[in-house]
Tab-separated table of C-alpha atoms in Angstrom:
chain	number	residue	atom	x	y	z
A	1	UNK	CA	132.863	110.487	91.937
A	2	UNK	CA	134.065	107.078	90.004
A	3	UNK	CA	136.747	105.124	91.220
A	4	UNK	CA	138.515	102.338	89.084
A	5	UNK	CA	139.815	99.132	90.505
A	6	UNK	CA	142.027	96.974	88.237
A	7	UNK	CA	141.302	93.402	88.603
A	8	UNK	CA	143.801	90.752	87.209
A	9	UNK	CA	142.551	88.147	85.058
A	10	UNK	CA	145.188	85.543	83.989
A	11	UNK	CA	143.381	84.325	80.969
A	12	UNK	CA	142.821	87.754	79.290
A	13	UNK	CA	145.074	90.120	80.942
A	14	UNK	CA	143.336	92.724	83.056
A	15	UNK	CA	139.747	94.024	83.396
A	16	UNK	CA	138.457	97.264	84.676
A	17	UNK	CA	135.425	97.244	86.821
A	18	UNK	CA	133.771	100.460	87.846
A	19	UNK	CA	132.582	101.323	91.376
A	20	UNK	CA	130.217	104.288	91.500
A	21	UNK	CA	127.305	105.826	90.205
A	22	UNK	CA	128.691	106.664	86.794
A	23	UNK	CA	126.473	104.105	84.667
A	24	UNK	CA	127.850	105.207	81.243
A	25	UNK	CA	131.434	104.563	82.383
A	26	UNK	CA	130.608	101.356	83.548
A	27	UNK	CA	129.098	100.438	80.147
A	28	UNK	CA	132.072	101.790	78.242
A	29	UNK	CA	134.416	99.621	80.414
A	30	UNK	CA	132.232	96.382	80.078
A	31	UNK	CA	132.236	96.791	76.401
A	32	UNK	CA	135.875	95.757	76.124
A	33	UNK	CA	135.229	92.375	78.216
A	34	UNK	CA	132.820	90.553	76.019
A	35	UNK	CA	129.132	90.630	74.916
A	36	UNK	CA	127.349	93.101	77.169
A	37	UNK	CA	123.561	93.194	77.688
A	38	UNK	CA	121.291	95.776	78.892
A	39	UNK	CA	117.816	94.460	78.577
A	40	UNK	CA	114.980	96.429	80.263
A	41	UNK	CA	112.025	94.814	81.754
A	42	UNK	CA	108.998	96.309	83.229
A	43	UNK	CA	107.177	93.766	85.145
A	44	UNK	CA	103.300	93.398	85.965
A	45	UNK	CA	102.864	94.617	89.591
A	46	UNK	CA	100.918	92.235	91.762
A	47	UNK	CA	98.581	93.847	94.207
A	48	UNK	CA	97.797	93.715	97.981
A	49	UNK	CA	101.501	92.769	98.488
A	50	UNK	CA	101.432	89.542	96.370
A	51	UNK	CA	104.368	89.527	93.824
A	52	UNK	CA	103.287	89.492	90.038
A	53	UNK	CA	104.472	86.991	87.621
A	54	UNK	CA	108.084	86.679	86.965
A	55	UNK	CA	109.487	88.280	83.882
A	56	UNK	CA	112.862	87.160	82.657
A	57	UNK	CA	115.657	89.807	82.556
A	58	UNK	CA	117.833	87.315	80.538
A	59	UNK	CA	118.313	83.519	80.217
A	60	UNK	CA	121.087	81.548	78.913
A	61	UNK	CA	120.017	78.455	80.666
A	62	UNK	CA	120.006	76.306	77.473
A	63	UNK	CA	123.423	77.584	76.038
A	64	UNK	CA	127.028	77.197	77.197
A	65	UNK	CA	127.037	80.768	78.290
A	66	UNK	CA	126.940	82.363	81.488
A	67	UNK	CA	125.967	85.619	82.997
A	68	UNK	CA	128.245	88.087	85.230
A	69	UNK	CA	126.025	90.682	86.718
A	70	UNK	CA	127.997	94.094	86.855
A	71	UNK	CA	125.253	96.763	87.561
A	72	UNK	CA	121.489	97.088	88.136
A	73	UNK	CA	119.221	100.016	87.845
A	74	UNK	CA	115.760	100.168	89.488
A	75	UNK	CA	113.309	102.939	88.358
A	76	UNK	CA	109.916	103.266	89.792
A	77	UNK	CA	107.248	106.173	88.576
A	78	UNK	CA	103.673	106.945	89.610
A	79	UNK	CA	104.101	105.672	93.300
A	80	UNK	CA	101.475	107.125	95.432
A	81	UNK	CA	100.295	106.013	98.938
A	82	UNK	CA	101.783	102.579	98.693
A	83	UNK	CA	104.939	100.587	98.853
A	84	UNK	CA	106.434	99.001	95.989
A	85	UNK	CA	108.604	95.969	96.284
A	86	UNK	CA	110.931	94.475	93.700
A	87	UNK	CA	112.286	91.205	93.694
A	88	UNK	CA	115.361	90.310	91.733
A	89	UNK	CA	116.277	86.529	91.220
A	90	UNK	CA	119.387	84.833	90.166
A	91	UNK	CA	119.338	81.142	88.969
A	92	UNK	CA	122.456	79.397	89.068
A	93	UNK	CA	124.134	76.514	87.035
A	94	UNK	CA	123.799	74.249	90.290
A	95	UNK	CA	119.939	74.512	90.136
A	96	UNK	CA	119.848	76.776	93.162
A	97	UNK	CA	118.705	80.537	93.264
A	98	UNK	CA	118.741	83.422	95.617
A	99	UNK	CA	116.671	86.735	95.500
A	100	UNK	CA	117.124	90.068	96.981
A	101	UNK	CA	114.075	92.391	97.571
A	102	UNK	CA	114.126	96.165	97.288
A	103	UNK	CA	111.199	98.301	98.659
A	104	UNK	CA	110.146	101.842	98.088
A	105	UNK	CA	107.265	104.181	99.105
A	106	UNK	CA	108.435	106.951	96.676
A	107	UNK	CA	109.604	107.328	92.936
A	108	UNK	CA	113.374	106.198	92.639
A	109	UNK	CA	116.060	105.855	90.344
A	110	UNK	CA	118.668	103.547	91.873
A	111	UNK	CA	121.863	102.373	90.332
A	112	UNK	CA	123.740	99.554	92.340
A	113	UNK	CA	127.459	99.083	91.289
A	114	UNK	CA	128.575	95.300	91.461
A	115	UNK	CA	129.889	95.654	95.129
A	116	UNK	CA	126.357	96.098	96.410
A	117	UNK	CA	124.795	92.988	94.522
A	118	UNK	CA	126.819	90.288	96.095
A	119	UNK	CA	123.611	88.765	97.204
A	120	UNK	CA	122.736	88.025	93.787
A	121	UNK	CA	125.889	86.032	93.010
A	122	UNK	CA	127.375	82.941	94.259
A	123	UNK	CA	131.063	82.310	94.475
A	124	UNK	CA	132.353	79.557	91.911
A	125	UNK	CA	128.675	79.117	90.556
A	126	UNK	CA	127.545	80.771	87.316
A	127	UNK	CA	124.428	82.690	86.632
A	128	UNK	CA	122.301	81.289	84.054
A	129	UNK	CA	118.975	83.092	84.603
A	130	UNK	CA	117.782	86.403	85.939
A	131	UNK	CA	114.098	87.482	86.655
A	132	UNK	CA	112.047	90.224	88.301
A	133	UNK	CA	108.952	90.315	90.012
A	134	UNK	CA	107.145	93.315	91.603
A	135	UNK	CA	104.089	94.197	93.917
A	136	UNK	CA	102.384	97.020	95.404
A	137	UNK	CA	100.764	97.213	98.847
A	138	UNK	CA	97.726	98.853	97.189
A	139	UNK	CA	94.679	96.981	95.873
A	140	UNK	CA	95.355	98.733	92.457
A	141	UNK	CA	98.213	101.035	91.158
A	142	UNK	CA	99.197	103.281	88.237
A	143	UNK	CA	103.000	102.904	89.422
A	144	UNK	CA	105.463	101.401	87.050
A	145	UNK	CA	108.811	99.656	87.578
A	146	UNK	CA	111.504	99.337	85.134
A	147	UNK	CA	114.703	97.122	85.941
A	148	UNK	CA	117.715	97.282	83.837
A	149	UNK	CA	120.554	94.964	84.589
A	150	UNK	CA	123.963	95.358	83.315
A	151	UNK	CA	125.056	92.025	82.306
A	152	UNK	CA	127.999	90.484	80.406
A	153	UNK	CA	127.500	87.163	78.568
A	154	UNK	CA	130.523	84.939	78.673
């Protein structure tokens, strides 16, 4: 079930944010806010527990734009006898960063609403770039990871 919470925005009226698992409803409401971005990235997995190289989800560092994170989808497939770790990192306008690690030992299709992503945002500071890295506990793997953030560029 999807629940709506209306947030008041003095500059542009009101803004609907969707909390729940209905990804398509979230996309529909965001289209009224500004330019929404839904990039999908499949990072290269590092082996033996070491993170692979950083893959950029979106970057507005050299612009006047900022990113607003409103949802995140993480999908894995082909996970065998291993643990997959996915690291999502937010880089902020004050030259700091923060990250959150997600781990799984099975195939997943996780969808996170904004309320579950608060560790990737910072009060009063804008997100300028988001990246993903991933690893497997195994020495080799056929597993894949796909990360799809739901972002608004403002």
